[in-house]
Short mmCIF file of C-alpha atoms and ligand atoms in Angstrom, two decimals:
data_model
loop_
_atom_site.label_atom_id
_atom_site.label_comp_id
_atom_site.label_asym_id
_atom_site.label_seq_id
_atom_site.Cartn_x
_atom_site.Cartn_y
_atom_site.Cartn_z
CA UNK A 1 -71.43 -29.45 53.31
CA UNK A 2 -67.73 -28.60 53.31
CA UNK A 3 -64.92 -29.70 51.61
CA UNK A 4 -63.74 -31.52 54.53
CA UNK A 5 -66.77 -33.24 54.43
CA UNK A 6 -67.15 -34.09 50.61
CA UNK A 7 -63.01 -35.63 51.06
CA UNK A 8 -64.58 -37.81 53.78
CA UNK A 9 -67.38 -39.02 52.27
CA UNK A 10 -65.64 -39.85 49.00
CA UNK A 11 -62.06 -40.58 49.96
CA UNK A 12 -60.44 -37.53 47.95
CA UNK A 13 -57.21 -36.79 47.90
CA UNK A 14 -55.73 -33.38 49.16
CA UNK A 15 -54.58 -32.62 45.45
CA UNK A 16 -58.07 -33.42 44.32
CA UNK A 17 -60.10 -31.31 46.55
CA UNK A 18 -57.37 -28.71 46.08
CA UNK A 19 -59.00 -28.93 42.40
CA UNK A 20 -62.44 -29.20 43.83
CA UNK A 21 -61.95 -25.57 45.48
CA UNK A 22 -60.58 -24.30 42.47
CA UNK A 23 -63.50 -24.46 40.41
CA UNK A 24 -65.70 -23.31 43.38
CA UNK A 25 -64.13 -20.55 42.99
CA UNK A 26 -63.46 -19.84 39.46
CA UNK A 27 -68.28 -20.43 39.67
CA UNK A 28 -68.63 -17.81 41.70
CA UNK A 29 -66.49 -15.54 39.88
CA UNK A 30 -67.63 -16.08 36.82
CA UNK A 31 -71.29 -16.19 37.91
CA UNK A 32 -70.97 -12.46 37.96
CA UNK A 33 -69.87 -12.25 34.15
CA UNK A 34 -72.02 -14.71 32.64
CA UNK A 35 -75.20 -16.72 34.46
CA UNK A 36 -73.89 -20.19 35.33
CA UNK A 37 -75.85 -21.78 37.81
CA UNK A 38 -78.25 -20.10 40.74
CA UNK A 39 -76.19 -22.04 43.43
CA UNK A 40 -72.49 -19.90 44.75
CA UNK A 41 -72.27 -20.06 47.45
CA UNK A 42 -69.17 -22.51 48.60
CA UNK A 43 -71.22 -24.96 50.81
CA UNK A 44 -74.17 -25.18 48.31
CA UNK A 45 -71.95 -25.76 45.13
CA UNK A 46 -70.22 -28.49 47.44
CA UNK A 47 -73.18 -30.42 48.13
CA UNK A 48 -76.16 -29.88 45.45
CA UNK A 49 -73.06 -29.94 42.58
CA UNK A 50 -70.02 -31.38 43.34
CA UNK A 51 -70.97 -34.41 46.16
CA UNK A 52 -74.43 -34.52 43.90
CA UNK A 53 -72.04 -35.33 40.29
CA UNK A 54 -70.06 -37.71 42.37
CA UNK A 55 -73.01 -39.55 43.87
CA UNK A 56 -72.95 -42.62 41.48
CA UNK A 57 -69.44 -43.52 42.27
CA UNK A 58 -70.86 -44.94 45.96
CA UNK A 59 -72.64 -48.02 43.67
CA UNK A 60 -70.74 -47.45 40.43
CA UNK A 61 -66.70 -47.86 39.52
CA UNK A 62 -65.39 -45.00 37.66
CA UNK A 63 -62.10 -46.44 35.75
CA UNK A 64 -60.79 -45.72 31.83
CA UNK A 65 -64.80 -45.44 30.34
CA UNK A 66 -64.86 -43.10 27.33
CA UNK A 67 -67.61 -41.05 29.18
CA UNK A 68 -69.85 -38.14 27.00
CA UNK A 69 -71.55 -35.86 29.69
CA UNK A 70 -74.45 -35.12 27.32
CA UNK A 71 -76.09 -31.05 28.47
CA UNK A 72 -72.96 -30.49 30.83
CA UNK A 73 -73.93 -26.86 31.21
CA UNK A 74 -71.69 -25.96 33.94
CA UNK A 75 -69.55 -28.83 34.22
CA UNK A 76 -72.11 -31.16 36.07
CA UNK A 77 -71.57 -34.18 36.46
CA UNK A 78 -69.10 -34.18 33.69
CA UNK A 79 -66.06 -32.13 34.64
CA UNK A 80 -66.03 -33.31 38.26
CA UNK A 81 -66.21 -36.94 37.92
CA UNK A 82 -62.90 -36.08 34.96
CA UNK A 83 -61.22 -33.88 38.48
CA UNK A 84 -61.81 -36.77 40.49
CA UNK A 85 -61.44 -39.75 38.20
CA UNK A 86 -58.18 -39.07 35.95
CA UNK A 87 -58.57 -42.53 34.59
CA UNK A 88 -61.84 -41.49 32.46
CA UNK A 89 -61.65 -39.65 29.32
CA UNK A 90 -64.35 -37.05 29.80
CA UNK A 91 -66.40 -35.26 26.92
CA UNK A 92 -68.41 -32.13 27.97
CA UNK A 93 -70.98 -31.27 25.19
CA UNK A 94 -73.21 -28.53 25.59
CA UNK A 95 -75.53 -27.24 22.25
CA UNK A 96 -74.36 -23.46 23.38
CA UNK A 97 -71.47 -22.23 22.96
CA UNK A 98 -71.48 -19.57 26.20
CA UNK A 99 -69.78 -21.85 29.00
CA UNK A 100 -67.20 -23.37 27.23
CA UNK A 101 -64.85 -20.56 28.27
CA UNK A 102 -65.78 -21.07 31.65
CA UNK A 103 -65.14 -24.80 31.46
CA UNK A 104 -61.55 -24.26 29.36
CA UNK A 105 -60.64 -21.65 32.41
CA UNK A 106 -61.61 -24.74 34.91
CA UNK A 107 -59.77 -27.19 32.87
CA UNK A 108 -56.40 -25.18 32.60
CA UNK A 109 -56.39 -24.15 36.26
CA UNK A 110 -57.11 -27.03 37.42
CA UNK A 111 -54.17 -29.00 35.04
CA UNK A 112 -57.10 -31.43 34.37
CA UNK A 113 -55.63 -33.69 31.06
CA UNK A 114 -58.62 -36.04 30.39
CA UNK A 115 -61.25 -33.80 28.95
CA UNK A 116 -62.19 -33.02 25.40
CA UNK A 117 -65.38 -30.33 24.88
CA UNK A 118 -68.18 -30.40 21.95
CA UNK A 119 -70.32 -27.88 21.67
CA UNK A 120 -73.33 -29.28 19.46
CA UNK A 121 -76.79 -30.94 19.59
CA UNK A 122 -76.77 -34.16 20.53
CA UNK A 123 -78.92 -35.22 18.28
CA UNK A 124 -76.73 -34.22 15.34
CA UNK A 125 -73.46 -36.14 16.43
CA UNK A 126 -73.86 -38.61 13.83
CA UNK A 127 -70.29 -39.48 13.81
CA UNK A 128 -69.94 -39.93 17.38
CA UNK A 129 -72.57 -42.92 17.17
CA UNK A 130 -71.84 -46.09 19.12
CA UNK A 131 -68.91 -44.49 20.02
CA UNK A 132 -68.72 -44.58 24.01
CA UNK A 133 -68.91 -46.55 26.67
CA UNK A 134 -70.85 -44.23 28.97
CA UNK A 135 -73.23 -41.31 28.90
CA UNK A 136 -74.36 -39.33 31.92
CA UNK A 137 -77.04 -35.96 31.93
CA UNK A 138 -77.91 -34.10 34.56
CA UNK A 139 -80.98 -31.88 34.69
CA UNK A 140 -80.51 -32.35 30.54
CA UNK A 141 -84.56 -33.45 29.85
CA UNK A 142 -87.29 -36.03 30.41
CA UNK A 143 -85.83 -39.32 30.51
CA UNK A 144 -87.42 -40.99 27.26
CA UNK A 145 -85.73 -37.87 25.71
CA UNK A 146 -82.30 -38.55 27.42
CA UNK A 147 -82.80 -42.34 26.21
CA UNK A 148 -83.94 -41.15 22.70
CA UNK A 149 -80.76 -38.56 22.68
CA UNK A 150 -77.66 -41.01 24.53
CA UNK A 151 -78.08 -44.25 23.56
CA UNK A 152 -77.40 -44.18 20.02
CA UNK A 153 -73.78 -42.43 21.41
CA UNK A 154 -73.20 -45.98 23.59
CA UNK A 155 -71.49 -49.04 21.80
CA UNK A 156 -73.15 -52.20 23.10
CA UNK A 157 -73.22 -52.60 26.66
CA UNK A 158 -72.47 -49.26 27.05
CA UNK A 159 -73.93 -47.29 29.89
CA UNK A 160 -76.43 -45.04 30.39
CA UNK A 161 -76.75 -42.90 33.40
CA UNK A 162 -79.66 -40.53 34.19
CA UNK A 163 -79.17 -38.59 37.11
CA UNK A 164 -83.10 -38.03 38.30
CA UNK A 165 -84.98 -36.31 41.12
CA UNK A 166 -87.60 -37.81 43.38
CA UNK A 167 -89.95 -38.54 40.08
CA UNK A 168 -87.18 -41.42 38.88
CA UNK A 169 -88.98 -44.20 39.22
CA UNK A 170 -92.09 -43.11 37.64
CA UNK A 171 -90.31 -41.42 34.59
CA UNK A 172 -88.97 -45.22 34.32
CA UNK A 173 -92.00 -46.39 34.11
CA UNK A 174 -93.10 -43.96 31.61
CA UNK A 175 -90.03 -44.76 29.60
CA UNK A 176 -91.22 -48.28 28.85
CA UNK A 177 -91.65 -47.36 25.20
CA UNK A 178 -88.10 -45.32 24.66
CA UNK A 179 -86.24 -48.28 26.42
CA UNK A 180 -87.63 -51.52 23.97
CA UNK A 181 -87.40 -48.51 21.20
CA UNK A 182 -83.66 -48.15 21.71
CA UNK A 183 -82.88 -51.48 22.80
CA UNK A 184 -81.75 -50.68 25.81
CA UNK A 185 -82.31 -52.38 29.60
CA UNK A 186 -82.76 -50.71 32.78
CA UNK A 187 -80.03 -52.28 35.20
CA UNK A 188 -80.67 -50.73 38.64
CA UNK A 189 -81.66 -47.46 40.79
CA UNK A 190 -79.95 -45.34 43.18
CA UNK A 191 -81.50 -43.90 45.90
CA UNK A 192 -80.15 -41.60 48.34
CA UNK A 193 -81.10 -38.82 50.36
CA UNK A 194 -79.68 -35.42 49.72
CA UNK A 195 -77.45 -33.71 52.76
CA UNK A 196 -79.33 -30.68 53.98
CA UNK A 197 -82.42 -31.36 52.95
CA UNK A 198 -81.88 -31.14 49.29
CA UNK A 199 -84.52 -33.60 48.89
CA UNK A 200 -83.98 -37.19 47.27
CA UNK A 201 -81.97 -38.22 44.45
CA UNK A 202 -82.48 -41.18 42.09
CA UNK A 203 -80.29 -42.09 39.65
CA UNK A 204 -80.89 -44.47 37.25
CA UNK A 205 -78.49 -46.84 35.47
CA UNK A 206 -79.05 -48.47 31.76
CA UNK A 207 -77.43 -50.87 29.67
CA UNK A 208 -77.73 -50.49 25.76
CA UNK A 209 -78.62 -54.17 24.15
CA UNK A 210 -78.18 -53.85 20.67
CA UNK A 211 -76.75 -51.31 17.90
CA UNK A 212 -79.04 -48.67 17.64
CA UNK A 213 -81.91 -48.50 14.59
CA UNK A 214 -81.04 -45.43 12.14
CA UNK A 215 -84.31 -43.55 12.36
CA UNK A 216 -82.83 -42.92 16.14
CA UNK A 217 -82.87 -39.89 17.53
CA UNK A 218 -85.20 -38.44 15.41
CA UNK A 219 -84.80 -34.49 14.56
CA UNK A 220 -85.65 -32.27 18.00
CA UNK A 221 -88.65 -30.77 16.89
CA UNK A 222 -89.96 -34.04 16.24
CA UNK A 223 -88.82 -35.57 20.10
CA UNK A 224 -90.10 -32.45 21.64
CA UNK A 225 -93.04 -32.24 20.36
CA UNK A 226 -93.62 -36.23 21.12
CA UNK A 227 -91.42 -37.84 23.13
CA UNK A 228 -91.15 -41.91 22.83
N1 LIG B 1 -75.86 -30.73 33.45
C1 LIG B 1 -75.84 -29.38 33.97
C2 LIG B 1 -76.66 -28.41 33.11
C3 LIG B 1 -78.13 -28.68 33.00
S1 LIG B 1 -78.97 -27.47 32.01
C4 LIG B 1 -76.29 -29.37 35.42
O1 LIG B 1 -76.82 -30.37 35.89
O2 LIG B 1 -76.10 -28.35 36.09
C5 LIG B 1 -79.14 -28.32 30.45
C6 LIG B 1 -78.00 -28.07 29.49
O3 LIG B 1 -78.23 -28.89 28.35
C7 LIG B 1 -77.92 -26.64 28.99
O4 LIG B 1 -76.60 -26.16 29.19
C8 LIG B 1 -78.27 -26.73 27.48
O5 LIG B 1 -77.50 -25.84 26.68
C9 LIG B 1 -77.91 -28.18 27.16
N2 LIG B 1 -78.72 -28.80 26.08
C10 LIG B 1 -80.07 -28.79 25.95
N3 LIG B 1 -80.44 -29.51 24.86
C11 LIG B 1 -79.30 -30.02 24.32
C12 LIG B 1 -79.03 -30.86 23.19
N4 LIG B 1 -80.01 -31.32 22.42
N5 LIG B 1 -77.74 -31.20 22.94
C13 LIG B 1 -76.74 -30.74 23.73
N6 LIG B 1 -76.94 -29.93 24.79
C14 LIG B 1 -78.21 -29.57 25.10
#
């Protein structure tokens, strides 16, 4: 896919995909330094990163949230849904440290203003609890974990968005437990079919119910030994 391609199918402005190329680039030259992500090359990144992070916005409306991007890694979904929705307030946290420079280089190039980093465990952000109104994760872990890990971050009615493969719906049924757990309430699925083949993509939209119990998330050697 090409940039021409992502502007069309999203409606992007020049200035945005202008922003878009920028950190195409600034991946593949920092690929070289430090590993990033196995996909460079400019088409690729376009369509299994960039028109993959911006996806949701087809069935979902991106406005002012307070959005965590919980495992951002790279910057996906989290810094290009803050490029392309200015409205959001955007926080990338990542539990390592190494990609943050990448992501401050991004940020600065790109003059992007609404994005604050974090680089810890999500499980230990006690005082970020009930605190947003969104979370998204992207190839972050199995969903009861990303259920176990995000919701206590949501206030009420916040949202919870899993970005899943073509195994969605049955890791939402296998979630049962995680989702009455955390008092939470699937709201809907979408489905759509990768460009180029890329296979299928389901993502999967939540709605927290209720405050979150205290024993929640438990420590992660607990979670990954048994998750919910
Ligand atoms: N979302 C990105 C990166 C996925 S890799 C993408 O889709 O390309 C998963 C990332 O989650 C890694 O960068 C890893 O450091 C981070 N991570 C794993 N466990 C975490 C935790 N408990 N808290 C915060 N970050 C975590």
């Amino acid at each position: 896919m090409t940039f021409e391609e992502l502007q069309k199918a999203f409606s992007l402005e020049e200035g945005t995909i202008e922003k878009l190329r920028i950190y195409a680039k600034l991946l593949k030259e920092w690929n070289e330094k430090i590993n990033l992500t196995s996909i460079v090359e400019e088409e690729e990144v376009v369509e299994k990163h960039i028109y993959d992070s911006l996806l949701p916005s087809k069935v979902f409306k991106f406005t002012n949230q307070n959005l965590i991007d919980m495992g951002t890694g790279a910057g996906f979904p989290g810094l290009v849904l803050a490029i392309c929705f200015p409205e959001l307030h955007v926080t990338l946290l990542d539990a390592t440290k190494k990609k943050f420079s990448f992501l401050e280089e991004v940020v600065k190039q790109t003059e992007t203003k609404n994005v604050t980093f974090l680089c810890a465990r999500a499980e230990d952000l006690r005082t970020f609890r009930e605190h947003y109104d969104m979370v998204t994760a992207r190839g972050f872990s199995a969903l009861q974990n990303i259920i176990e890990l995000g919701v206590p971050l949501l206030k009420v009615d916040g949202i919870l968005l899993a970005y899943k493969g073509d195994k969605g719906m049955e890791e939402l049924r296998e979630s049962e437990r995680a989702l009455r757990l955390l008092r939470t309430r699937f709201s809907n699925a979408q489905k759509e079919e990768l460009p180029g083949g890329a296979g299928m993509r389901i993502n999967l939209f939540f709605k927290k119910q209720e405050k979150t119990m205290a024993r929640y998330p438990r420590p992660w050697n607990q979670i990954s030994k048994h998750s919910l």
